[in-house]
PDB file of N, CA and C in Angstrom:
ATOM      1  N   UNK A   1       8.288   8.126  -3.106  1.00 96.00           N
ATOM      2  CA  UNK A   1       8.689   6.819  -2.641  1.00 96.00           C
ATOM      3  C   UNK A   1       8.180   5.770  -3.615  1.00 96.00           C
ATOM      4  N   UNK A   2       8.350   4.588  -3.168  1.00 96.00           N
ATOM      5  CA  UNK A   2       7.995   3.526  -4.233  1.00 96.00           C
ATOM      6  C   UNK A   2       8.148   2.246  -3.110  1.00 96.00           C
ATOM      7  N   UNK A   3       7.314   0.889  -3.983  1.00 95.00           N
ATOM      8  CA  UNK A   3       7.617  -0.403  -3.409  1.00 95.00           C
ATOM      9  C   UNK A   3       8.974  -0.732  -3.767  1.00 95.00           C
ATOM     10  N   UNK A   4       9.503  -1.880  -2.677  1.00 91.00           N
ATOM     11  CA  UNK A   4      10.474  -1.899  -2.276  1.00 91.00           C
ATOM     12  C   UNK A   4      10.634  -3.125  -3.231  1.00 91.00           C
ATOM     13  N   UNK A   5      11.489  -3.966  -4.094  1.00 89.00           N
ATOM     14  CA  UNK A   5      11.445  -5.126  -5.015  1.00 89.00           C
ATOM     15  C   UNK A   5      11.258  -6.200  -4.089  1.00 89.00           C
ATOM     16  N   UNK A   6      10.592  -7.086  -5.087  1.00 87.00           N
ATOM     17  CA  UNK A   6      10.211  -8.162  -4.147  1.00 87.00           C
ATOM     18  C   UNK A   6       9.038  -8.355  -3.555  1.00 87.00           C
ATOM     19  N   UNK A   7       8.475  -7.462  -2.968  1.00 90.00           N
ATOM     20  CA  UNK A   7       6.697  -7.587  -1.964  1.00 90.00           C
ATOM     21  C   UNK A   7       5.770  -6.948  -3.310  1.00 90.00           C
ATOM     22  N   UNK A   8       4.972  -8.270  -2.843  1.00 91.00           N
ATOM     23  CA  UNK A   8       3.797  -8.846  -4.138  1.00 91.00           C
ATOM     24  C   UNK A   8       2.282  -8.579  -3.297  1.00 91.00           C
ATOM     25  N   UNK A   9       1.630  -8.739  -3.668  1.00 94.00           N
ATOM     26  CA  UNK A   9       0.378  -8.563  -3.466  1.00 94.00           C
ATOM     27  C   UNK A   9      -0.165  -9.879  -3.911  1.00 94.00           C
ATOM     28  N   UNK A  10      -0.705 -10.639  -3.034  1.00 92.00           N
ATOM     29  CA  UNK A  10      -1.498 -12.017  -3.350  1.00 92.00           C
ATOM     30  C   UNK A  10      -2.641 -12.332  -2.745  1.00 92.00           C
ATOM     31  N   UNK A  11      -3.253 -13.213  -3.282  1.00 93.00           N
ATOM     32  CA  UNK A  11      -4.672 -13.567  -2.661  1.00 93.00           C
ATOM     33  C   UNK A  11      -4.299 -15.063  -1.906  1.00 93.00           C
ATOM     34  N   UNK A  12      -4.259 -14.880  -0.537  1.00 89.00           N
ATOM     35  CA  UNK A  12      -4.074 -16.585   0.212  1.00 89.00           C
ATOM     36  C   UNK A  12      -5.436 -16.568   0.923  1.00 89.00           C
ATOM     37  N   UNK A  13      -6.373 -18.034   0.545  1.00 91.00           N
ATOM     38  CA  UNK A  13      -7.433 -17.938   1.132  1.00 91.00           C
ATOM     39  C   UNK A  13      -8.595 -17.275   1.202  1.00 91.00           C
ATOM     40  N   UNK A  14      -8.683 -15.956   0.277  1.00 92.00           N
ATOM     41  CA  UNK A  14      -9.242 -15.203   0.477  1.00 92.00           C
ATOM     42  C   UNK A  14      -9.177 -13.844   1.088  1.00 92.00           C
ATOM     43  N   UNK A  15      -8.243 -14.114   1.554  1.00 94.00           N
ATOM     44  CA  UNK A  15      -7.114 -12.843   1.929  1.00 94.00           C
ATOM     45  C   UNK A  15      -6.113 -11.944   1.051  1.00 94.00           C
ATOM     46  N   UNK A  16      -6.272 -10.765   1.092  1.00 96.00           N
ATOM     47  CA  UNK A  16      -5.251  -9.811   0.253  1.00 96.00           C
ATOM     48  C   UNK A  16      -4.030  -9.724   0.971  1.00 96.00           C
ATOM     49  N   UNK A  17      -3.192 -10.272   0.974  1.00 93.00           N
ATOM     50  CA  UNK A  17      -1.500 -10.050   1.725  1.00 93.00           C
ATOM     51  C   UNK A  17      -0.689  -9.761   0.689  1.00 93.00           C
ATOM     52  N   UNK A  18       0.339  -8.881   1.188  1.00 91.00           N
ATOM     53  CA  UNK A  18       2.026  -8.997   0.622  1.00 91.00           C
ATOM     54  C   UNK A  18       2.660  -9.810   1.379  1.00 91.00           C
ATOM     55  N   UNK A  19       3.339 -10.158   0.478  1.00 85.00           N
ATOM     56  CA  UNK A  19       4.399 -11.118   0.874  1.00 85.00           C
ATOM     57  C   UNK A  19       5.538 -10.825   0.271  1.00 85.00           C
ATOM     58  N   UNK A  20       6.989 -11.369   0.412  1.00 82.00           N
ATOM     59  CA  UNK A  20       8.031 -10.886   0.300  1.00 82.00           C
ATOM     60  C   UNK A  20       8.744 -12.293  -0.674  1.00 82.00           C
ATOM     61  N   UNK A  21       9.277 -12.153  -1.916  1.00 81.00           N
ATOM     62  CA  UNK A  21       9.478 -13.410  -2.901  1.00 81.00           C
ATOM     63  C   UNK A  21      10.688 -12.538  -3.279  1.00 81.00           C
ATOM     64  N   UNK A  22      11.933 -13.838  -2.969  1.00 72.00           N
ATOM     65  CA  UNK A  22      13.222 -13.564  -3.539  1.00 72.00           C
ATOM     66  C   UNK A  22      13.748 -13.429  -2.352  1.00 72.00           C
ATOM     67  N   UNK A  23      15.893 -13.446  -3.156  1.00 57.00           N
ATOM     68  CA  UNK A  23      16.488 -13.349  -1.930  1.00 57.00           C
ATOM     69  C   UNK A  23      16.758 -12.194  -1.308  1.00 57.00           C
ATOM     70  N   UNK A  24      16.020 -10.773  -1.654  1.00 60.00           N
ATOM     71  CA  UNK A  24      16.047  -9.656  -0.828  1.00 60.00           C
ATOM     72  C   UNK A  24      15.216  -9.504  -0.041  1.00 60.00           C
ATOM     73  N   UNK A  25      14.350 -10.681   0.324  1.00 59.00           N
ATOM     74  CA  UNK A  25      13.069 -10.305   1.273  1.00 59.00           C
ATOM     75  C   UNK A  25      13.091 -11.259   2.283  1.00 59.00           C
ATOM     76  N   UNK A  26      14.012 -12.053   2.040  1.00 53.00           N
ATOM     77  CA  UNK A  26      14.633 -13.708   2.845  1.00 53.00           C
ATOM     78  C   UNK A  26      14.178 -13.539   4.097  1.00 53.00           C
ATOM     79  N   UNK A  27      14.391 -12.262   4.832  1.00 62.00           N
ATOM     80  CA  UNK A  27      14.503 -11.997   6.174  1.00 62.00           C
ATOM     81  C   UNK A  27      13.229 -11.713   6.498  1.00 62.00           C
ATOM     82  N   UNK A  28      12.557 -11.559   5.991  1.00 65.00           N
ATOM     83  CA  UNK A  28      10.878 -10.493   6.183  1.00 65.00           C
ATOM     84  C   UNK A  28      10.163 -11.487   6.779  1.00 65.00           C
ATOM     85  N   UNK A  29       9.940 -12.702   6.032  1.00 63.00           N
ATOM     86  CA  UNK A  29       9.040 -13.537   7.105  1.00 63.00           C
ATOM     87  C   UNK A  29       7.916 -12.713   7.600  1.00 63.00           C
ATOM     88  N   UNK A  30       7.078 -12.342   7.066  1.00 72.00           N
ATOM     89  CA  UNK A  30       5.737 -12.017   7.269  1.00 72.00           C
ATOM     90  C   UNK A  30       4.782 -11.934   6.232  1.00 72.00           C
ATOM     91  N   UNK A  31       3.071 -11.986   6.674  1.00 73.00           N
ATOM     92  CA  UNK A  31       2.400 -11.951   5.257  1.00 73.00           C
ATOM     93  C   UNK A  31       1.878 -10.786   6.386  1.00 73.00           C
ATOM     94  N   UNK A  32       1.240  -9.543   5.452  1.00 88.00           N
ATOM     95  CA  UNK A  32       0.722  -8.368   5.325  1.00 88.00           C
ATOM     96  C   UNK A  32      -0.632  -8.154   5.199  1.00 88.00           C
ATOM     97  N   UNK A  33      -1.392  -8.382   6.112  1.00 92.00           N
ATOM     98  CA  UNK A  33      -3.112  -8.470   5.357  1.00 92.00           C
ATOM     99  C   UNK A  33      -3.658  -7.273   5.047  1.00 92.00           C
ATOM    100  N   UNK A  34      -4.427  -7.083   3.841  1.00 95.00           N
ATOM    101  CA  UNK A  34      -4.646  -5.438   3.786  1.00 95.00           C
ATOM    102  C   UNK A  34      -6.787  -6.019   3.357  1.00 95.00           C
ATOM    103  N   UNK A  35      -7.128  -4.929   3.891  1.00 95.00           N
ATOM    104  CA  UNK A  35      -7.970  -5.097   3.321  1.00 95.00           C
ATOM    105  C   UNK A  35      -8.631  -4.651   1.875  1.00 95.00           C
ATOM    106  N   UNK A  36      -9.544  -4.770   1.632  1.00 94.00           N
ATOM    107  CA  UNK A  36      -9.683  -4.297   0.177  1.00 94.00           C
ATOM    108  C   UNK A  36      -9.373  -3.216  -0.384  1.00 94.00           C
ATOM    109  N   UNK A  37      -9.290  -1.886   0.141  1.00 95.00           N
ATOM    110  CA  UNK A  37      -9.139  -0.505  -0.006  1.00 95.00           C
ATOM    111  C   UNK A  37      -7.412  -0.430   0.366  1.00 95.00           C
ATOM    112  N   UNK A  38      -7.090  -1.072   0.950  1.00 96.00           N
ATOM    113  CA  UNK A  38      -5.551  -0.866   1.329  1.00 96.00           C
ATOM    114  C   UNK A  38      -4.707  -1.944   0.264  1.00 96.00           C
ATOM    115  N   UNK A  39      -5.713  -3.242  -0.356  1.00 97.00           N
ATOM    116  CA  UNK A  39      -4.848  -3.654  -1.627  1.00 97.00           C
ATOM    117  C   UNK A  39      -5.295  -2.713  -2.953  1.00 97.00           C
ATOM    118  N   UNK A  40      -6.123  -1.976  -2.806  1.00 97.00           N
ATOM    119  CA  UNK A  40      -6.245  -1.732  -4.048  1.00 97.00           C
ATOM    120  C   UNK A  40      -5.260  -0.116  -3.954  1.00 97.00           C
ATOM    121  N   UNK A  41      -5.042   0.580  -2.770  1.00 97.00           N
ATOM    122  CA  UNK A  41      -3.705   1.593  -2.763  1.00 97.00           C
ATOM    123  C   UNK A  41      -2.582   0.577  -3.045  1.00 97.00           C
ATOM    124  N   UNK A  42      -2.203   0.224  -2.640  1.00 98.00           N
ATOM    125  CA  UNK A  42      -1.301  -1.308  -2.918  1.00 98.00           C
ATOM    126  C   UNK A  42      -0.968  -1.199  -4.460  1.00 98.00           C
ATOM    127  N   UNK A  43      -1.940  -1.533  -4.898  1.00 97.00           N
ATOM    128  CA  UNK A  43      -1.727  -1.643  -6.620  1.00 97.00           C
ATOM    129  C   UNK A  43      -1.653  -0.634  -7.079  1.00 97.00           C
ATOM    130  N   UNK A  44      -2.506   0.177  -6.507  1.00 97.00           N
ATOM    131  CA  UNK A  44      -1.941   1.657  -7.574  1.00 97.00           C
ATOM    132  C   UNK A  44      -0.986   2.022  -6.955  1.00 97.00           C
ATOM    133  N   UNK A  45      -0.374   2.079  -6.335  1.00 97.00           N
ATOM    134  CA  UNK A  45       1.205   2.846  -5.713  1.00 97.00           C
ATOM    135  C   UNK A  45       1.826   1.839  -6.816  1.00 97.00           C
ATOM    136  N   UNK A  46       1.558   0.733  -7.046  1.00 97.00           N
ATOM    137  CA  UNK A  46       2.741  -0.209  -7.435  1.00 97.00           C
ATOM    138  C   UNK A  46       2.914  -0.023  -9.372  1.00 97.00           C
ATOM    139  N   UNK A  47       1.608   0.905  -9.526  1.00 97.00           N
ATOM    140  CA  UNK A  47       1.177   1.266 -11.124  1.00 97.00           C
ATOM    141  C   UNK A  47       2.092   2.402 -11.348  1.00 97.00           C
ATOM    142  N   UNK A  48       1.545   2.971 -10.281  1.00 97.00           N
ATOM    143  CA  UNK A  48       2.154   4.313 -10.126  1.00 97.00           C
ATOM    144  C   UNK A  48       3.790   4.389 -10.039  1.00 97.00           C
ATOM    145  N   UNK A  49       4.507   4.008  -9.712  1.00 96.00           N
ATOM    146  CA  UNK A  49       5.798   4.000  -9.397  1.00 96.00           C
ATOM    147  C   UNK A  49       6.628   4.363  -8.213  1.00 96.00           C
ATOM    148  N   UNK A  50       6.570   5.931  -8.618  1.00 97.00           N
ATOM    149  CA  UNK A  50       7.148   6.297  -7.342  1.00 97.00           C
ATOM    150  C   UNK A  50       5.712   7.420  -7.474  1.00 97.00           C
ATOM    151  N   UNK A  51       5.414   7.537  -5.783  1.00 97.00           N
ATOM    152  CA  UNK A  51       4.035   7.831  -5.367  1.00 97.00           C
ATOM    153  C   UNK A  51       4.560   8.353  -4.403  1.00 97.00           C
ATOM    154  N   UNK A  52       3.153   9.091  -3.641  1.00 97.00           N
ATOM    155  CA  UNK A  52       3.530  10.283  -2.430  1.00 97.00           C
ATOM    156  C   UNK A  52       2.083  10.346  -1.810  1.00 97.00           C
ATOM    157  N   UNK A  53       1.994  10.417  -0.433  1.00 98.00           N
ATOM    158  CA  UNK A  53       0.596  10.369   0.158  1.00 98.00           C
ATOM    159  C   UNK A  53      -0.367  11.424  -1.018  1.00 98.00           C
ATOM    160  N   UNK A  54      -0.146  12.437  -0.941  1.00 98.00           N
ATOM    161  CA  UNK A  54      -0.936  13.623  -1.909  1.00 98.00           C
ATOM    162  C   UNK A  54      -1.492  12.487  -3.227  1.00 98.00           C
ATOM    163  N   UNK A  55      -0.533  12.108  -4.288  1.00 98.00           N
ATOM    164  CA  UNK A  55      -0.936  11.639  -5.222  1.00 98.00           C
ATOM    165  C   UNK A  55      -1.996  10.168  -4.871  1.00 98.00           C
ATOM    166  N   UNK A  56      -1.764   9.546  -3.798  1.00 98.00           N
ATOM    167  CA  UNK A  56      -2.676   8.474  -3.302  1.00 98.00           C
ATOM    168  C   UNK A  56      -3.702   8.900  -3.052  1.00 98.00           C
ATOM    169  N   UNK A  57      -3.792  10.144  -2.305  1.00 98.00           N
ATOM    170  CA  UNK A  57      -5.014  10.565  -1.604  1.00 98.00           C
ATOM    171  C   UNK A  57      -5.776  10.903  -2.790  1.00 98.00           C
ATOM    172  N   UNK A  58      -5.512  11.783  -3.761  1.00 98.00           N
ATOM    173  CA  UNK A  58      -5.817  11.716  -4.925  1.00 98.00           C
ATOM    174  C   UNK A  58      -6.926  10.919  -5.926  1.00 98.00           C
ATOM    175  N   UNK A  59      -5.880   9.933  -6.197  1.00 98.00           N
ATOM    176  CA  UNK A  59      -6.439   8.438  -6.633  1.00 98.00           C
ATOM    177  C   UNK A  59      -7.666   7.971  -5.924  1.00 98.00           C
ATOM    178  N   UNK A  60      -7.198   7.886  -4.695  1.00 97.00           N
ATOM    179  CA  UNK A  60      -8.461   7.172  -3.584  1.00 97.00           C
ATOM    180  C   UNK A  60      -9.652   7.901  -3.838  1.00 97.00           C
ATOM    181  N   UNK A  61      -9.594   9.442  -3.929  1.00 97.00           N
ATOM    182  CA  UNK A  61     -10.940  10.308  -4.050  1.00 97.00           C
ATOM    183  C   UNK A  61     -11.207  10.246  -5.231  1.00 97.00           C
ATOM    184  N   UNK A  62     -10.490   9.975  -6.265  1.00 97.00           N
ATOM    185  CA  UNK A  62     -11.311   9.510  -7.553  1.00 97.00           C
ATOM    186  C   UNK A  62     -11.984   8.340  -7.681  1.00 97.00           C
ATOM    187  N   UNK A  63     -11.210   7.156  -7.139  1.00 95.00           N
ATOM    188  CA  UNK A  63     -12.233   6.078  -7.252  1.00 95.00           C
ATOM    189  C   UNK A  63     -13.137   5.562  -5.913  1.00 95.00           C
ATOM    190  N   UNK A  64     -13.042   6.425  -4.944  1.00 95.00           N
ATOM    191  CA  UNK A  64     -14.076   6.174  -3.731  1.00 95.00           C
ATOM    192  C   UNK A  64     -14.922   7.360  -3.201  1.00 95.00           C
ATOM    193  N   UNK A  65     -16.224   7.181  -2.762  1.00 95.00           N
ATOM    194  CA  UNK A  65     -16.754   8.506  -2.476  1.00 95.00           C
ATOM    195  C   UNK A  65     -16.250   8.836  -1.148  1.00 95.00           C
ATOM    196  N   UNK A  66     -14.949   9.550  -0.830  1.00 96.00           N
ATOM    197  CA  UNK A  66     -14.821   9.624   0.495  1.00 96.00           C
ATOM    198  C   UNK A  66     -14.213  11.120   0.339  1.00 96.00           C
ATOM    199  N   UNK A  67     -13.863  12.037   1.776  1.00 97.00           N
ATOM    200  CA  UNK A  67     -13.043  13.604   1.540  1.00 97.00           C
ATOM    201  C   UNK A  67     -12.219  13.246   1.764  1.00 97.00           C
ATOM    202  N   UNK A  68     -11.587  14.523   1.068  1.00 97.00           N
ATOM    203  CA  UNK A  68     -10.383  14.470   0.949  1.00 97.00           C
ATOM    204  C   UNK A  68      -9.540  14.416   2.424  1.00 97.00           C
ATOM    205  N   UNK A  69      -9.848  14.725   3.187  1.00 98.00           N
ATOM    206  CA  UNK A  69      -9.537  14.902   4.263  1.00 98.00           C
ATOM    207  C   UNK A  69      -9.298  13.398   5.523  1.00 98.00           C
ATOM    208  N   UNK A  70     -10.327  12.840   5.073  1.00 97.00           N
ATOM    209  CA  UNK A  70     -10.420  11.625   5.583  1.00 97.00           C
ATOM    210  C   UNK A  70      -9.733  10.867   4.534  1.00 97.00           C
ATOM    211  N   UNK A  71      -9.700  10.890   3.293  1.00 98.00           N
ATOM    212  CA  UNK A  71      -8.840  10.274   2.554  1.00 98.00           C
ATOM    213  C   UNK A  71      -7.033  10.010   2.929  1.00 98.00           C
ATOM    214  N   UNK A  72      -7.164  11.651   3.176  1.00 98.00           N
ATOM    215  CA  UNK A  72      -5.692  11.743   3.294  1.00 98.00           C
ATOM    216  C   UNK A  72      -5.120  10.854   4.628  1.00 98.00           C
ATOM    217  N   UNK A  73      -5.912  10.881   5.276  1.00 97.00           N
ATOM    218  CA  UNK A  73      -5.587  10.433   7.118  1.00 97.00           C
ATOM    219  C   UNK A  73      -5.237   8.836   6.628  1.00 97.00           C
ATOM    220  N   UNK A  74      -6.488   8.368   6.140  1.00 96.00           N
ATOM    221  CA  UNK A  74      -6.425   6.952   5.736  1.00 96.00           C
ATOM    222  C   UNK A  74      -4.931   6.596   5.165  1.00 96.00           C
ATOM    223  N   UNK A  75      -4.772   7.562   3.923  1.00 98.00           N
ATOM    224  CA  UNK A  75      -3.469   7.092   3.384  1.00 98.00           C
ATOM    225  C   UNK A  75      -1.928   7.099   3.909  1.00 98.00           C
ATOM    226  N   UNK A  76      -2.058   7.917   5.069  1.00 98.00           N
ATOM    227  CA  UNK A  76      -1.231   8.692   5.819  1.00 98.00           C
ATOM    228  C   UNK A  76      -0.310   7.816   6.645  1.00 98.00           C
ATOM    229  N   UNK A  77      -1.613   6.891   7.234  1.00 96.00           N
ATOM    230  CA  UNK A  77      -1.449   5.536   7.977  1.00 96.00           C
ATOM    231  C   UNK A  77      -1.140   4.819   7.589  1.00 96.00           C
ATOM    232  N   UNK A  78      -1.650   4.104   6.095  1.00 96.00           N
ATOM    233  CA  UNK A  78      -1.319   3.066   5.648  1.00 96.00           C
ATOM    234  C   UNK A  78       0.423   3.196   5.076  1.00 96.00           C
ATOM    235  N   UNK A  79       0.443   4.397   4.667  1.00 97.00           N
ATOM    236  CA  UNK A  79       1.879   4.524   4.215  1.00 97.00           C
ATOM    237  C   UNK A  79       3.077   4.118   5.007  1.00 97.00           C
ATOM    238  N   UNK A  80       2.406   5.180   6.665  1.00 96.00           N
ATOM    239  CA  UNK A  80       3.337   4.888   7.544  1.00 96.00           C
ATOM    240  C   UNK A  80       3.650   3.681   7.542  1.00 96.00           C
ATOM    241  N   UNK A  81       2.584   2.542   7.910  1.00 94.00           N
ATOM    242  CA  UNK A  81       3.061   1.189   8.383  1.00 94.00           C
ATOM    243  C   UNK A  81       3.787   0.580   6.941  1.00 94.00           C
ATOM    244  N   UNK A  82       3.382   1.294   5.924  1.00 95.00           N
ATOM    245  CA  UNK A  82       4.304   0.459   4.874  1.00 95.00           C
ATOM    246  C   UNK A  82       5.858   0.923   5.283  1.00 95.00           C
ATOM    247  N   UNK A  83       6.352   1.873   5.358  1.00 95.00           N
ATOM    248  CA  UNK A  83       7.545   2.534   5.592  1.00 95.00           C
ATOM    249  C   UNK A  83       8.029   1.823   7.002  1.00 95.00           C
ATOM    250  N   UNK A  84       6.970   1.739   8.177  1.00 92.00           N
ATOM    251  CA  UNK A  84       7.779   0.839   9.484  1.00 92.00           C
ATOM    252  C   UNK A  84       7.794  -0.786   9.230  1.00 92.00           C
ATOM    253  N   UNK A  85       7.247  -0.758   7.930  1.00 89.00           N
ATOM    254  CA  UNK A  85       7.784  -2.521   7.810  1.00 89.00           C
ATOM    255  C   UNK A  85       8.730  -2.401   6.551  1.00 89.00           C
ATOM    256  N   UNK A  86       9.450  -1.387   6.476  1.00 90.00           N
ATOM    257  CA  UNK A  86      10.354  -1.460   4.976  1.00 90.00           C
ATOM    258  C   UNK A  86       9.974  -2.267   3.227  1.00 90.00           C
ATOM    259  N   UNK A  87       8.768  -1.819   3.659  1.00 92.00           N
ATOM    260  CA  UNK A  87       8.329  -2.670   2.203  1.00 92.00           C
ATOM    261  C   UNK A  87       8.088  -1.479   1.260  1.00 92.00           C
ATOM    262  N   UNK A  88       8.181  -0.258   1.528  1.00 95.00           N
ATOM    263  CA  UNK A  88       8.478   1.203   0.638  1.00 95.00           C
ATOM    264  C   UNK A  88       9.457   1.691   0.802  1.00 95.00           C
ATOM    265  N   UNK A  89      10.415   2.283  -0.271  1.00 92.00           N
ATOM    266  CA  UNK A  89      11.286   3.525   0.066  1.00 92.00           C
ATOM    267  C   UNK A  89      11.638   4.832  -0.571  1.00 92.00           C
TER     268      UNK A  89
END
C-alpha cells in the first residue's frame, strides 16, 4: 500500500497532524493527530513508498527498543485507521 496524494504531515501548534492539501482531499475536512511514534511511521511509510505492516514493523524495531510482536500490533492499528480514513491505498 502507499499514502494516498495529498495528506501531509504537519506540525500545528505543536501537534503532529495530517492534513489533506489539494483538490483531491477537498472533502476530508479533518486534521489527524498522531503522536510521535505514529508521525514518525508516517514518514517512513511516506519514504518508503509502497509499504506493508511487516516492512513497518520492521523499521519500528530498528529504530525503537520494542518486540517484534508488540511492534507489529502497534502497526497493525495504526494502519488500520489509516485505511478507515482513506488516507492509504
Amino acid at each position: 500500500m502507499k499514502q494516498k496524494e495529498g495528506f501531509v504531515l504537519r506540525q500545528v501548534c505543536g501537534e503532529n497532524v495530517i492534513v489533506g492539501e489539494g483538490l483531491g482531499t477537498i472533502d476530508f475536512g479533518k486534521l489527524i493527530s498522531l503522536n510521535e511514534t505514529a508521525a514518525w511511521l508516517w514518514k517512513k511509510a511516506g519514504k518508503m513508498g509502497d509499504f506493508d505492516i511487516e516492512s513497518l514493523t520492521d523499521a519500528l524495531c530498528e529504530e525503537y527498543e520494542v518486540s517484534k510482536e508488540k511492534a507489529y500490533k502497534d502497526v497493525q492499528k495504526m494502519v488500520n485507521q489509516w485505511q478507515e480514513l482513506k488516507i492509504v491505498e
